[in-house]
Coordinates of C-alpha atoms in Angstrom, one line a residue:
Chain M
X1 CA -15.1 20.2 -10.5
X2 CA -12.8 17.4 -9.5
X3 CA -10.5 19.7 -7.7
X4 CA -13.2 20.5 -5.1
X5 CA -12.6 16.9 -3.8
X6 CA -9.9 18.4 -1.6
X7 CA -12.4 20.7 0.1
X8 CA -14.6 17.6 0.7
X9 CA -11.7 15.8 2.3
X10 CA -11.3 18.7 4.7
X11 CA -15.0 18.9 5.6
X12 CA -15.4 15.2 6.0
X13 CA -12.1 14.7 7.8
X14 CA -12.7 17.5 10.3
X15 CA -16.3 16.3 10.9
X16 CA -15.1 12.7 11.4
X17 CA -12.5 14.0 13.9
X18 CA -9.5 12.6 12.2
X19 CA -6.2 14.3 13.2
X20 CA -6.4 17.6 11.5
X21 CA -2.8 17.7 10.5
X22 CA -3.2 14.4 8.6
X23 CA -6.5 15.7 7.1
X24 CA -4.7 18.8 5.8
X25 CA -1.9 16.8 4.2
X26 CA -4.4 14.4 2.6
X27 CA -6.5 17.3 1.3
X28 CA -3.4 18.8 -0.2
X29 CA -2.5 15.6 -2.1
X30 CA -6.1 15.0 -3.3
X31 CA -6.3 18.6 -4.6
X32 CA -3.0 18.5 -6.3
X33 CA -3.6 15.1 -7.9
X34 CA -7.0 16.3 -9.1
X35 CA -5.3 19.3 -10.7
X36 CA -2.9 16.9 -12.5
X37 CA 0.2 17.6 -10.5
X38 CA 2.5 14.7 -9.8
X39 CA 2.8 13.5 -6.1
X40 CA 6.3 14.9 -5.9
X41 CA 5.1 18.3 -7.2
X42 CA 2.4 18.4 -4.6
X43 CA 4.9 17.5 -1.9
X44 CA 7.2 20.3 -3.0
X45 CA 4.5 22.9 -3.3
X46 CA 3.1 22.0 0.1
X47 CA 6.6 22.0 1.6
X48 CA 7.5 25.4 0.1
X49 CA 4.2 26.9 1.3
X50 CA 4.8 25.5 4.8
X51 CA 8.3 27.0 4.8
X52 CA 7.1 30.4 3.5
X53 CA 4.4 30.5 6.2
X54 CA 6.7 30.0 9.2
X55 CA 5.8 33.4 10.5
X56 CA 2.4 32.1 11.4
X57 CA 4.0 29.8 14.0
X58 CA 6.6 32.4 15.2
X59 CA 4.0 33.8 17.5
X60 CA 4.4 30.6 19.6
X61 CA 7.4 32.5 21.1
X62 CA 5.1 34.0 23.6
X63 CA 4.5 30.7 25.4
X64 CA 7.6 30.7 27.6
X65 CA 6.7 34.1 29.1
X66 CA 3.1 33.0 29.8
X67 CA 4.4 29.7 31.3
X68 CA 6.8 31.5 33.7
X69 CA 4.2 33.9 35.1
X70 CA 1.7 31.0 35.5
X71 CA 4.3 29.0 37.4
X72 CA 4.5 32.0 39.8
X73 CA 0.7 32.1 40.3
X74 CA -0.6 34.7 37.8
X75 CA -3.8 32.8 37.1
X76 CA -4.5 32.4 40.8
X77 CA -3.8 36.1 41.3
X78 CA -6.1 37.2 38.5
X79 CA -8.9 35.0 39.9
X80 CA -8.6 36.4 43.5
X81 CA -8.1 40.0 42.4
X82 CA -11.4 40.1 40.7
X83 CA -13.1 38.6 43.8
X84 CA -12.1 41.8 45.7
X85 CA -14.2 44.0 43.4
X86 CA -17.5 42.6 44.5
X87 CA -19.5 44.7 42.1
X88 CA -17.8 43.4 38.9
X89 CA -19.8 40.6 37.4
X90 CA -18.7 38.6 34.4
X91 CA -20.9 40.4 31.8
X92 CA -19.5 43.9 32.4
X93 CA -16.0 42.5 32.9
X94 CA -16.0 40.8 29.4
X95 CA -17.7 43.8 27.8
X96 CA -14.9 46.0 29.2
X97 CA -12.3 43.7 27.8
X98 CA -14.1 43.6 24.4
X99 CA -14.1 47.4 24.3
X100 CA -10.4 47.6 25.1
X101 CA -9.6 44.9 22.5
X102 CA -11.7 46.6 19.8
X103 CA -10.3 50.0 20.4
X104 CA -6.7 48.9 20.5
X105 CA -7.2 46.8 17.4
X106 CA -8.7 49.8 15.6
X107 CA -5.5 51.6 16.5
X108 CA -3.5 48.8 14.8
X109 CA -2.3 47.3 18.1
X110 CA -3.6 43.8 17.3
X111 CA -0.7 41.9 18.9
X112 CA -0.8 43.5 22.4
X113 CA -3.5 41.1 23.6
X114 CA -4.8 37.7 22.4
X115 CA -5.6 34.1 23.3
X116 CA -2.2 33.1 24.6
X117 CA -0.9 36.2 26.3
X118 CA -4.2 37.6 27.7
X119 CA -7.1 35.1 27.7
X120 CA -5.5 32.1 29.2
X121 CA -3.4 33.7 31.9
X122 CA -5.5 36.7 32.9
X123 CA -9.0 37.2 31.3
X124 CA -10.4 33.7 31.6
X125 CA -9.3 33.3 35.3
X126 CA -10.7 36.7 36.0
X127 CA -14.0 35.7 34.4
X128 CA -14.1 32.5 36.4
X129 CA -13.2 34.4 39.6
X130 CA -15.9 37.0 39.0
X131 CA -18.5 34.2 38.9
X132 CA -17.1 32.3 41.8
X133 CA -17.0 35.5 44.0
X134 CA -20.7 35.9 43.3
X135 CA -22.1 32.5 43.1
X136 CA -19.7 30.3 45.1
X137 CA -18.3 27.1 43.6
X138 CA -19.1 26.5 39.9
X139 CA -19.6 23.3 38.0
X140 CA -16.9 22.1 35.5
X141 CA -19.4 22.5 32.7
X142 CA -20.0 26.2 33.7
X143 CA -16.3 26.8 34.0
X144 CA -15.8 25.5 30.4
X145 CA -18.6 27.7 29.1
X146 CA -17.1 30.7 30.8
X147 CA -13.6 30.0 29.3
X148 CA -15.1 29.5 25.8
X149 CA -17.0 32.8 26.1
X150 CA -13.8 34.6 27.1
X151 CA -12.0 33.2 24.1
X152 CA -14.9 34.1 21.8
X153 CA -15.0 37.7 23.1
X154 CA -11.4 38.1 22.1
X155 CA -11.9 36.9 18.6
X156 CA -15.1 38.9 18.0
X157 CA -13.5 42.1 19.3
X158 CA -10.4 41.6 17.2
X159 CA -12.2 40.8 14.0
X160 CA -14.6 43.8 14.2
X161 CA -11.9 46.2 15.4
X162 CA -8.9 45.6 13.2
X163 CA -10.5 46.6 9.9
X164 CA -10.8 50.2 11.2
X165 CA -7.0 50.5 11.2
X166 CA -5.7 51.7 7.8
X167 CA -2.6 49.5 7.4
X168 CA -4.1 46.1 8.4
X169 CA -3.6 43.3 5.9
X170 CA -7.2 43.0 4.9
X171 CA -7.6 46.7 4.1
X172 CA -4.4 46.6 2.0
X173 CA -5.6 43.5 0.2
X174 CA -8.9 45.2 -0.7
X175 CA -7.1 48.4 -1.9
X176 CA -4.7 46.4 -4.0
X177 CA -7.4 44.2 -5.5
X178 CA -9.7 47.1 -6.4
X179 CA -6.8 49.0 -7.9
X180 CA -6.0 46.1 -10.2
X181 CA -9.7 46.2 -11.3
X182 CA -9.4 49.9 -12.1
X183 CA -11.1 51.2 -8.9
X184 CA -8.9 53.5 -6.9
X185 CA -9.9 53.9 -3.3
X186 CA -8.2 55.6 -0.4
X187 CA -7.7 53.0 2.5
X188 CA -9.5 55.5 4.8
X189 CA -12.8 55.0 2.9
X190 CA -12.7 51.3 3.7
X191 CA -11.7 51.9 7.3
X192 CA -14.6 54.3 7.8
X193 CA -17.2 51.9 6.4
X194 CA -16.0 49.2 8.7
X195 CA -17.2 51.3 11.7
X196 CA -20.9 50.6 11.4
X197 CA -20.4 46.9 11.6
X198 CA -17.9 47.3 14.4
X199 CA -20.6 49.1 16.4
X200 CA -23.2 46.5 15.6
X201 CA -20.8 43.7 16.6
X202 CA -20.2 45.4 19.9
X203 CA -23.9 45.8 20.6
X204 CA -24.8 42.3 19.6
X205 CA -22.0 40.6 21.6
X206 CA -22.5 42.9 24.6
X207 CA -26.1 41.9 24.8
X208 CA -25.2 38.3 24.6
X209 CA -22.7 38.7 27.4
X210 CA -25.3 40.3 29.6
X211 CA -27.7 37.4 28.9
X212 CA -24.9 34.9 29.6
X213 CA -24.3 36.6 32.9
X214 CA -27.9 36.4 33.8
X215 CA -28.2 32.8 32.8
X216 CA -25.2 31.9 35.1
X217 CA -26.8 33.8 37.9
X218 CA -30.1 32.0 37.4
X219 CA -28.4 28.6 37.3
X220 CA -26.5 29.3 40.5
X221 CA -29.8 30.1 42.3
X222 CA -31.6 27.0 41.0
Chain U
X1 CA 19.0 44.7 10.2
X2 CA 17.0 42.5 12.5
X3 CA 14.3 40.7 10.5
X4 CA 12.4 37.4 10.1
X5 CA 15.7 35.5 9.9
X6 CA 16.5 36.4 13.5
X7 CA 13.0 35.6 14.7
X8 CA 13.1 32.2 13.0
X9 CA 16.6 31.4 14.5
X10 CA 15.3 32.3 18.0
X11 CA 12.1 30.2 17.5
X12 CA 14.2 27.3 16.1
X13 CA 16.4 27.4 19.2
X14 CA 13.4 27.4 21.5
X15 CA 11.9 24.4 19.6
X16 CA 15.2 22.6 19.8
X17 CA 15.3 23.2 23.6
X18 CA 11.7 21.8 23.8
X19 CA 12.9 18.7 21.8
X20 CA 15.9 18.1 24.1
X21 CA 13.9 18.6 27.3
X22 CA 11.2 16.3 26.0
X23 CA 13.7 13.6 25.1
X24 CA 14.8 13.4 28.8
X25 CA 11.3 13.7 30.3
X26 CA 10.9 10.3 31.9
X27 CA 7.4 11.0 33.0
X28 CA 6.2 11.2 29.4
X29 CA 5.8 7.6 28.0
X30 CA 5.7 9.2 24.5
X31 CA 8.7 11.4 25.0
X32 CA 10.5 10.3 21.8
X33 CA 7.4 11.3 19.8
X34 CA 7.4 14.8 21.4
X35 CA 11.2 15.1 20.9
X36 CA 10.8 14.2 17.2
X37 CA 7.9 16.6 16.6
X38 CA 9.6 19.6 18.2
X39 CA 12.9 18.5 16.7
X40 CA 11.4 18.7 13.2
X41 CA 10.0 22.1 14.0
X42 CA 13.5 23.2 15.1
X43 CA 14.9 21.9 11.9
X44 CA 12.3 23.8 9.9
X45 CA 12.9 27.1 11.6
X46 CA 16.7 26.8 11.7
X47 CA 17.4 25.3 8.3
X48 CA 14.1 25.4 6.3
X49 CA 15.5 27.5 3.6
X50 CA 18.3 25.0 2.9
X51 CA 16.1 21.8 2.9
X52 CA 14.6 22.4 -0.6
X53 CA 10.9 22.3 -1.4
X54 CA 10.6 18.5 -1.4
X55 CA 12.7 18.3 1.8
X56 CA 10.3 20.7 3.5
X57 CA 7.4 18.6 2.1
X58 CA 8.9 15.4 3.7
X59 CA 9.3 17.3 7.0
X60 CA 5.6 18.3 7.0
X61 CA 4.5 14.8 6.2
X62 CA 6.7 13.7 9.2
X63 CA 5.0 16.1 11.5
X64 CA 1.6 15.0 10.4
X65 CA 2.5 11.3 10.8
X66 CA 3.8 11.8 14.4
X67 CA 0.6 13.7 15.3
X68 CA -1.7 11.5 13.3
X69 CA -0.4 8.2 14.6
X70 CA -0.9 9.4 18.2
X71 CA 2.8 9.5 19.1
X72 CA 2.5 12.9 20.8
X73 CA 2.2 12.8 24.6
X74 CA 2.2 15.4 27.3
X75 CA 5.4 16.3 29.0
X76 CA 5.5 16.8 32.7
X77 CA 8.2 19.2 33.7
X78 CA 8.8 20.0 37.4
X79 CA 6.5 22.8 38.4
X80 CA 4.7 24.4 41.3
X81 CA 1.6 22.8 42.8
X82 CA -1.8 24.6 42.9
X83 CA -1.3 25.3 46.6
X84 CA 2.2 26.7 46.0
X85 CA 0.8 28.9 43.3
X86 CA -1.9 30.3 45.6
X87 CA 0.8 31.1 48.2
X88 CA 3.1 32.7 45.5
X89 CA 0.1 34.7 44.2
X90 CA -0.4 36.1 47.7
X91 CA 3.3 36.9 48.1
X92 CA 3.9 38.6 44.8
X93 CA 0.5 40.3 44.5
X94 CA 0.1 42.7 41.6
X95 CA 3.8 42.3 40.7
X96 CA 2.7 39.1 38.8
X97 CA 1.0 41.2 36.1
X98 CA 4.2 43.2 35.3
X99 CA 5.7 40.6 32.8
X100 CA 2.4 40.1 31.1
X101 CA 1.9 43.8 30.7
X102 CA 5.5 44.4 29.7
X103 CA 4.8 42.4 26.5
X104 CA 2.3 44.8 24.9
X105 CA 4.4 47.8 26.1
X106 CA 7.5 46.5 24.4
X107 CA 5.5 45.6 21.2
X108 CA 4.2 49.2 21.1
X109 CA 7.7 50.7 21.7
X110 CA 9.1 48.4 19.0
X111 CA 6.5 49.4 16.5
X112 CA 6.5 53.1 17.2
X113 CA 10.0 54.0 18.5
X114 CA 12.4 51.4 17.1
X115 CA 11.0 51.4 13.6
X116 CA 12.4 54.8 12.5
X117 CA 16.0 54.0 13.9
X118 CA 18.6 53.5 11.2
X119 CA 22.3 52.6 11.7
X120 CA 24.5 53.7 8.9
X121 CA 21.6 54.0 6.5
X122 CA 20.1 50.5 7.1
X123 CA 17.1 50.3 9.4
X124 CA 17.6 48.5 12.8
X125 CA 14.4 46.5 12.3
X126 CA 13.2 45.2 9.0
X127 CA 10.4 47.7 8.2
X128 CA 8.1 45.0 6.7
X129 CA 8.4 42.8 9.8
X130 CA 8.4 45.3 12.6
X131 CA 5.4 43.8 14.5
X132 CA 6.7 40.2 14.5
X133 CA 10.2 41.3 15.4
X134 CA 8.9 43.5 18.2
X135 CA 6.7 40.6 19.4
X136 CA 9.7 38.2 19.6
X137 CA 11.8 40.9 21.3
X138 CA 9.0 41.5 23.8
X139 CA 8.5 37.8 24.5
X140 CA 12.2 37.5 25.4
X141 CA 12.2 40.6 27.6
X142 CA 9.0 39.7 29.3
X143 CA 10.1 36.1 30.0
X144 CA 13.5 37.4 31.4
X145 CA 11.7 39.9 33.6
X146 CA 9.4 37.1 34.9
X147 CA 12.4 35.0 35.9
X148 CA 14.1 37.9 37.7
X149 CA 11.2 39.6 39.2
X150 CA 9.4 36.5 40.4
X151 CA 12.6 34.6 41.2
X152 CA 11.8 31.6 38.9
X153 CA 14.4 29.1 37.9
X154 CA 16.5 30.0 34.9
X155 CA 15.2 27.0 32.9
X156 CA 11.6 27.7 33.7
X157 CA 10.8 29.7 30.5
X158 CA 11.8 26.7 28.5
X159 CA 10.2 24.1 30.8
X160 CA 6.9 26.0 31.3
X161 CA 6.9 26.9 27.6
X162 CA 7.2 23.2 26.8
X163 CA 4.3 22.4 29.2
X164 CA 2.0 24.9 27.5
X165 CA 3.2 23.7 24.1
X166 CA 2.4 20.1 25.0
X167 CA -1.0 21.2 26.3
X168 CA -1.9 22.6 22.9
X169 CA 0.0 19.9 21.1
X170 CA -0.5 19.5 17.3
X171 CA -3.2 22.2 17.3
X172 CA -0.4 24.8 17.6
X173 CA 0.8 23.9 14.1
X174 CA -2.5 23.7 12.5
X175 CA -2.6 27.4 11.5
X176 CA 0.6 27.0 9.5
X177 CA -0.6 23.7 8.0
X178 CA -3.8 25.4 6.8
X179 CA -1.9 28.4 5.4
X180 CA 0.2 25.9 3.3
X181 CA -3.0 24.1 2.2
X182 CA -4.4 27.5 1.1
X183 CA -1.4 27.8 -1.2
X184 CA -2.0 24.4 -2.7
X185 CA -5.7 25.3 -3.2
X186 CA -4.6 28.5 -5.0
X187 CA -2.2 26.6 -7.2
X188 CA -5.0 24.2 -8.2
X189 CA -7.6 26.9 -8.8
X190 CA -10.0 25.8 -6.1
X191 CA -11.1 29.3 -5.3
X192 CA -12.1 30.0 -8.9
X193 CA -14.1 26.7 -9.1
X194 CA -16.1 27.6 -6.1
X195 CA -16.6 31.1 -7.3
X196 CA -17.9 29.9 -10.6
X197 CA -20.3 27.6 -8.8
X198 CA -21.7 30.5 -6.8
X199 CA -22.0 33.1 -9.5
X200 CA -23.5 30.7 -12.1
X201 CA -26.2 29.2 -10.0
X202 CA -27.6 31.9 -7.7
X203 CA -30.3 34.5 -8.6
X204 CA -29.2 38.1 -8.4
X205 CA -32.1 39.8 -10.2
X206 CA -32.8 42.2 -7.3
X207 CA -30.5 44.4 -5.4
X208 CA -31.4 42.7 -2.1
X209 CA -30.8 39.3 -3.6
X210 CA -27.4 40.4 -4.9
X211 CA -26.4 41.8 -1.4
X212 CA -27.5 38.5 0.2
X213 CA -25.5 36.4 -2.3
X214 CA -22.4 38.5 -1.8
X215 CA -22.5 38.5 2.0
X216 CA -23.6 34.9 2.5
X217 CA -21.1 33.9 -0.2
X218 CA -18.3 35.6 1.6
X219 CA -19.3 33.9 4.9
X220 CA -19.8 30.5 3.4
X221 CA -16.7 30.6 1.2
X222 CA -14.6 31.8 4.1
X223 CA -15.9 28.8 6.2
X224 CA -14.7 26.4 3.4
X225 CA -11.3 28.1 2.8
X226 CA -10.6 29.0 6.5
X227 CA -10.0 32.7 5.8
X228 CA -11.7 35.7 4.3
X229 CA -8.7 36.8 2.3
X230 CA -9.1 33.7 -0.1
X231 CA -12.8 34.4 -0.5
X232 CA -12.6 38.1 -1.1
X233 CA -11.0 38.3 -4.6
X234 CA -13.2 35.5 -6.0
X235 CA -16.6 36.8 -4.8
X236 CA -15.7 40.5 -5.3
X237 CA -14.7 39.8 -8.9
X238 CA -17.7 37.5 -9.4
X239 CA -20.5 39.3 -7.6
X240 CA -19.6 42.6 -6.0
X241 CA -18.0 44.5 -8.9
X242 CA -20.1 43.3 -11.9
X243 CA -23.5 43.2 -10.1
X244 CA -23.6 45.4 -7.0
X245 CA -21.3 48.1 -8.4
X246 CA -21.8 47.7 -12.1
X247 CA -25.5 46.9 -12.4
X248 CA -26.9 48.6 -9.3
X249 CA -24.4 51.5 -8.9
X250 CA -23.4 50.7 -5.3
X251 CA -20.5 52.4 -3.5
X252 CA -17.5 50.1 -3.8
X253 CA -15.9 51.2 -0.5
X254 CA -19.0 50.3 1.5
X255 CA -19.5 47.1 -0.4
X256 CA -16.0 45.8 0.0
X257 CA -15.6 46.9 3.6
X258 CA -18.8 45.2 4.7
X259 CA -18.2 42.3 2.4
X260 CA -14.9 41.5 4.1
X261 CA -16.5 41.8 7.5
X262 CA -19.2 39.3 6.3
X263 CA -16.3 37.0 5.6
X264 CA -15.1 37.5 9.2
X265 CA -18.5 36.2 10.3
X266 CA -17.6 33.0 8.5
X267 CA -14.2 32.9 10.2
X268 CA -16.0 32.8 13.6
X269 CA -17.8 29.7 12.5
X270 CA -15.2 27.4 10.9
X271 CA -12.7 25.0 12.5
X272 CA -10.4 25.8 9.6
X273 CA -9.6 29.2 11.2
X274 CA -7.5 27.1 13.6
X275 CA -5.6 29.8 15.5
X276 CA -8.8 31.6 16.5
X277 CA -11.1 28.6 16.9
X278 CA -9.2 25.4 17.7
X279 CA -6.1 26.6 19.5
X280 CA -8.0 28.4 22.3
X281 CA -10.0 25.3 23.4
X282 CA -6.7 23.4 23.6
X283 CA -5.1 26.3 25.5
X284 CA -8.0 26.6 27.9
X285 CA -8.1 22.8 28.3
X286 CA -11.7 22.5 27.2
X287 CA -13.0 19.0 26.5
X288 CA -15.0 20.1 23.4
X289 CA -12.7 21.0 20.5
X290 CA -15.5 23.1 19.0
X291 CA -16.5 24.9 22.2
X292 CA -15.3 28.4 21.1
X293 CA -17.0 28.1 17.7
X294 CA -20.2 27.2 19.5
X295 CA -19.9 30.3 21.7
X296 CA -19.3 32.4 18.6
X297 CA -22.1 31.3 16.3
X298 CA -24.9 33.1 18.1
X299 CA -23.0 36.4 17.6
X300 CA -21.8 35.6 14.1
X301 CA -25.2 34.9 12.6
X302 CA -27.0 38.1 13.8
X303 CA -23.8 39.9 12.7
X304 CA -24.1 38.5 9.2
X305 CA -27.7 39.8 9.0
X306 CA -26.6 43.1 10.4
X307 CA -23.9 43.3 7.7
X308 CA -26.5 42.6 4.9
X309 CA -28.8 45.3 6.2
X310 CA -26.0 47.8 6.6
X311 CA -24.7 47.1 3.1
X312 CA -28.2 47.5 1.6
X313 CA -28.8 50.8 3.4
X314 CA -25.4 52.4 3.2
X315 CA -24.1 51.3 -0.3
X316 CA -27.0 52.7 -2.4
X317 CA -27.5 56.2 -1.0

């Protein structure tokens, strides 16, 4: 049970808002030492794993492109463009994005959109612009809630879309794991049974987006 | 063959450029901290395979110390003012969307069209890494297109990339740190310890209770470990296969598919899934580090219930 101390370090460290990078390193050492590894062995294991997982950070390569188009005014354009379509309010806008993101993820195209390349430069400014076009100036607090909702919509659509695609990591993990336990499944069976949850997620989040839209409208009138 | 090596070399050079530009940024009082931080990342991407395991470990500790001791500042490269951006937005119009839309197009072309190409028997792109290689290629093409089409300075991809990077700061590296922590957890057997705790102490004497234990366990365990992949083998071996499939005769395809998606409900609620939940607030400059998680919880909890109902109804037909 002592090795669960590392988990406790993470939970307490994050809750107390210490710097998460330090918390993670501390948790690695606590866990390793509790499992009777020497400090040097923990350092080496952690370093090797960090090196093996560089592909996680390679996606940061998108930043320069986003920066260049922002320098030339993309956020401002996205914001004003949506203002010209008077009828489009934030609820239907984000629902439309969610549908696009869920469908493309289900086709395996998970990296064509995302937080860095779509939400920050285009979708969040459009969402803000849609509200501003309707309600006039918005408070900073409302702006922050709109941005958070745009980011949340991307995550939810991605998570409940990607498992419909046959060759995604989680499906392959399940097939491999079940095969090692003697249960042979075709990936398509797992994909198909991901669809009911995908539909439910769309319905639940779409309803929330419409309620969010209505709440913003009510606040603007108040 | 173009594979991960080329992507890492490119990323290493970009980080090196961030480090050098940071070092000369007189507007950032902590410029040496930034230079050191991105310099270590450049070293990792350019030479990580030659540093040895302990060397990489020391590098990681260095990164954590720079971030943890508050030595990271925010660079302030020359850029356009908000008024200038509004004027540019008017001038360029919808042309501004072209680079951003080029990115997904090139990714798709890379994945679909470049993947089958072979030169003298070896594939052009490493088949295992097609998506990442395509993404890197697309990032370079789209940035270049942005510079040309929107007449931006040649240095602007690096300077503006650095600005965004500094906006996100240490949070940008948290996903990789957590992936490494996951490996240490696996080495120490943390997953098994939690799994034993769950399976030994929870009642599973009805079908409904077993469904609830599996789905809630997947979500809870995912919140602790930061991703559903770590939770899946433990709880599926501990609960799903022996109880739901073995004792109650459920369909393993339904149970596993919906079990994994119950784990994803947990992913929506944990700060440990940093690239989804902590990087976006930094990227969107939100004052509350947990703002995105808070926006997701009211969807994640009903979804967890929906998953339990769906599993109960669909797995035992």
